[in-house]
GROMACS .gro file of C-alpha atoms in nm:
model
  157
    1UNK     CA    1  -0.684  -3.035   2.278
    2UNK     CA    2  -0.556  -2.703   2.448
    3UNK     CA    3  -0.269  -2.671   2.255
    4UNK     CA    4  -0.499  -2.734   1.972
    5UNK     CA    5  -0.694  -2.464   1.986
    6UNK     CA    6  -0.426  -2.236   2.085
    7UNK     CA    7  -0.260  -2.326   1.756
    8UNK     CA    8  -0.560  -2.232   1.586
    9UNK     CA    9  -0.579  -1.858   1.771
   10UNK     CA   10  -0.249  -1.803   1.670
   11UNK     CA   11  -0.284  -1.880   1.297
   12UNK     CA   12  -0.625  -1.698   1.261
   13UNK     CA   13  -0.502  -1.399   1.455
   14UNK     CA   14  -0.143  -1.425   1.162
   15UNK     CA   15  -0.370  -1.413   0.868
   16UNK     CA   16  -0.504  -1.070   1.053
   17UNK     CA   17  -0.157  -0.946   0.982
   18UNK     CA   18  -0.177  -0.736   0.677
   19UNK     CA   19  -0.491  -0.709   0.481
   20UNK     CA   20  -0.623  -0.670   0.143
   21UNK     CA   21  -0.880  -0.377   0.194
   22UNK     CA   22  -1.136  -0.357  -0.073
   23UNK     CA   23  -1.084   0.051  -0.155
   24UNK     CA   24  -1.056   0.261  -0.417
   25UNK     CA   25  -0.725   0.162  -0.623
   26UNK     CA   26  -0.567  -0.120  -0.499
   27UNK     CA   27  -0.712  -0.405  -0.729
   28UNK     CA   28  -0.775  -0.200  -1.053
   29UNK     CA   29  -0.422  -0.210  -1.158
   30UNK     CA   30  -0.516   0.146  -1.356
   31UNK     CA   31  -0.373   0.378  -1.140
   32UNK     CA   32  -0.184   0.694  -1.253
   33UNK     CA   33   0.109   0.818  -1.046
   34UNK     CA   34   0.063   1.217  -0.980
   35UNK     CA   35   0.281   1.509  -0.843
   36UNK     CA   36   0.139   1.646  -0.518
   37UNK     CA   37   0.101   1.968  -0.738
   38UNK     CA   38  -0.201   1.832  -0.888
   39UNK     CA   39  -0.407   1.724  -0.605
   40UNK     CA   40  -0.682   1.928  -0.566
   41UNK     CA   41  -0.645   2.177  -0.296
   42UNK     CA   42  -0.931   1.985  -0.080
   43UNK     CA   43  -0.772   1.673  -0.093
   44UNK     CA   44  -0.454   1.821   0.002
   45UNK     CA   45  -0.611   1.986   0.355
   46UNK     CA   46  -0.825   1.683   0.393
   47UNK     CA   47  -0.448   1.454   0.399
   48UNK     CA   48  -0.258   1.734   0.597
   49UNK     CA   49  -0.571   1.791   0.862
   50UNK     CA   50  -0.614   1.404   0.850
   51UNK     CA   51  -0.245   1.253   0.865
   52UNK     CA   52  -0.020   1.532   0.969
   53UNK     CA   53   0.354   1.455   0.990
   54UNK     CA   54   0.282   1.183   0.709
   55UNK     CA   55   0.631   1.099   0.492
   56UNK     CA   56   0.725   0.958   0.161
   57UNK     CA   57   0.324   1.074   0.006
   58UNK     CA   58   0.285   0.915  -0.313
   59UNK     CA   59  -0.028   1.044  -0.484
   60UNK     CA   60  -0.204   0.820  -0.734
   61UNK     CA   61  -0.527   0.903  -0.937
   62UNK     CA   62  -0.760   0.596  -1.033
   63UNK     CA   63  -0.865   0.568  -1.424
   64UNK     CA   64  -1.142   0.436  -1.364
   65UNK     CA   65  -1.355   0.658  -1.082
   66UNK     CA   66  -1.163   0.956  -1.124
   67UNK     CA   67  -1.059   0.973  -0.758
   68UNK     CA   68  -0.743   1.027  -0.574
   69UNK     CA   69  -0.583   0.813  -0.296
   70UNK     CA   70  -0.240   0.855  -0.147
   71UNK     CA   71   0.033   0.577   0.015
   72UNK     CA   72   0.201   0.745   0.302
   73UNK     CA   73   0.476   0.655   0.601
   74UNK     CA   74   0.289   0.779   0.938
   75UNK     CA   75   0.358   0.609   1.311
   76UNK     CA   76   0.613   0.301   1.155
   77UNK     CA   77   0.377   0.240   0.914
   78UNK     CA   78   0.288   0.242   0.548
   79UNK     CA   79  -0.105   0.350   0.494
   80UNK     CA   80  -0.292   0.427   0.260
   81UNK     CA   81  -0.649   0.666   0.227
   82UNK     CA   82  -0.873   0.732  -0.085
   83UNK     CA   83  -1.019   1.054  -0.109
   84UNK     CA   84  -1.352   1.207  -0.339
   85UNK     CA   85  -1.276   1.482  -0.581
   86UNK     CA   86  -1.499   1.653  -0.337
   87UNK     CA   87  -1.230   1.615  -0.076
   88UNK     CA   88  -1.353   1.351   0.188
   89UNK     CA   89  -1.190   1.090   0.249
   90UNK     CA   90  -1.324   0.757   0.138
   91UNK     CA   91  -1.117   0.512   0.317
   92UNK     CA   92  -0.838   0.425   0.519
   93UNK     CA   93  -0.599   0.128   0.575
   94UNK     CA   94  -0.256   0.004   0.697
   95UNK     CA   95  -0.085  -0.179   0.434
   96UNK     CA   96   0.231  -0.264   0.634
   97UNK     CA   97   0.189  -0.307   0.985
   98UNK     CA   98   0.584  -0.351   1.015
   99UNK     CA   99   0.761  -0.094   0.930
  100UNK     CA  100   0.739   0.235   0.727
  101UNK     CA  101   0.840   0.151   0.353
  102UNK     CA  102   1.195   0.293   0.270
  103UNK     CA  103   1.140   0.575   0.027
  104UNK     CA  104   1.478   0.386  -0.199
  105UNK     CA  105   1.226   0.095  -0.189
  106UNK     CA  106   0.927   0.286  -0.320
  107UNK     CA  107   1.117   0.440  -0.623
  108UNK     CA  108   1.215   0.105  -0.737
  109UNK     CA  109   0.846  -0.048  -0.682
  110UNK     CA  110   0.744   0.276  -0.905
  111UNK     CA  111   0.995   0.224  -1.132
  112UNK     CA  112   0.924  -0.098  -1.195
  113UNK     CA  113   0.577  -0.062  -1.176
  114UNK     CA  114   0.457   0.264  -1.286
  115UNK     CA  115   0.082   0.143  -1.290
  116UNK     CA  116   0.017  -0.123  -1.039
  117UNK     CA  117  -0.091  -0.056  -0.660
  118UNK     CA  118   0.026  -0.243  -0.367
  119UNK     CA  119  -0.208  -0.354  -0.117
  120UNK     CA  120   0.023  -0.456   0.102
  121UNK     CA  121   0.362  -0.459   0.249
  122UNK     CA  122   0.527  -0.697   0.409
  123UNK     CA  123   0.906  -0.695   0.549
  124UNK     CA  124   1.036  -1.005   0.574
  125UNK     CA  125   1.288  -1.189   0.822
  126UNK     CA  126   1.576  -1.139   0.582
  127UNK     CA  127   1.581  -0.806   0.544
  128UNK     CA  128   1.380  -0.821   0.204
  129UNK     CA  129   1.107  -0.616   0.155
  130UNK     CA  130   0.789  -0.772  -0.045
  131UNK     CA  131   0.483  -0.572  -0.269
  132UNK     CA  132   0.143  -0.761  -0.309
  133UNK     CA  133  -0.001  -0.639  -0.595
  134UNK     CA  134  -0.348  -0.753  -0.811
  135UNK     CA  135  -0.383  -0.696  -1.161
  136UNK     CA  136  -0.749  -0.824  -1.232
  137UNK     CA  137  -0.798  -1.116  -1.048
  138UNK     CA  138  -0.471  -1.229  -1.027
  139UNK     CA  139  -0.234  -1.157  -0.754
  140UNK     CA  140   0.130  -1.064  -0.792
  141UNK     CA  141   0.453  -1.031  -0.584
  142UNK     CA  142   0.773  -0.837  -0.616
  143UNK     CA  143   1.039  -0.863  -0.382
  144UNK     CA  144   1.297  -0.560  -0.340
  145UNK     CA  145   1.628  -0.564  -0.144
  146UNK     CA  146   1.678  -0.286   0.115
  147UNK     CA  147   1.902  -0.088  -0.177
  148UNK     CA  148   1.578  -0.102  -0.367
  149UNK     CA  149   1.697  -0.392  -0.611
  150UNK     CA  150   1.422  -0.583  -0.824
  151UNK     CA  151   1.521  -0.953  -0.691
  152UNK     CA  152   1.197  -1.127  -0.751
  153UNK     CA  153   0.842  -1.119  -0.972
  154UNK     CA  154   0.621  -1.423  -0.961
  155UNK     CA  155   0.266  -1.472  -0.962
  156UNK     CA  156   0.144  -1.581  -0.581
  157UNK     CA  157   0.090  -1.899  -0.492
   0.00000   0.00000   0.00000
């Protein structure tokens, strides 16, 4: 019965992992990719005040609430914050707890997928690196090499 509930722990705390959060861009799958040169100039001290020493910023604006979010390496980890046009930030959340995402990794994700959002990162055992992504309802994964190759796209299971 010990083991038992042990067991249990363990798997409840593993689904804890990595976590869809429920912000601004991550489900709507209507994201636009923009250069840091057009993020309004609050945003931009809002991020640098808020996550300073933050690598590989990828700035996306969201069709359809006309706000701004960012996915960022910080502490060995990818993250990711939402931000008002006002300039406050609007959320916050770790969407790889294992690593920081390599930037070769992120321009083929982009490339790939110039309008989706991950929600989460995962980097598996084999070296692979795998995107969760929703479009609508419907979740989605890609899975890149470490070069940044395209190996795998197949709805989830």
């Amino acid at each position: 019965m010990k083991n038992k509930i042990i067991l249990v722990g363990f798997f409840a705390l593993s689904l804890l992992s990595c976590s869809k959060s429920d912000d601004d861009a991550s489900s709507s799958g209507n994201i636009t990719v923009i250069p840091a040169s057009a993020v309004p100039a609050t945003i931009m001290t809002t991020f640098n005040n808020n996550f300073p020493g933050a690598s590989q910023v990828e700035w996306q604006r969201n069709g359809s609430n006309n706000s701004v979010g960012s996915d960022f390496n910080q502490n060995s980890q990818r993250h990711h914050a939402g931000f008002d046009d006002s300039g406050h930030q609007s959320s916050h959340s770790i969407i790889c707890l294992e690593a920081p995402v390599p930037q070769v990794v992120l321009d083929a994700f982009r490339s790939n997928f110039p309008t989706d959002s991950v929600y989460e990162w995962k980097l598996r055992n084999d070296g692979t690196w795998r995107a969760h992504i929703m479009r609508g309802s419907i979740k989605y994964e890609a899975t890149f090499s470490a070069s940044g190759s395209l190996i795998k796209f197949e709805r989830s299971k």
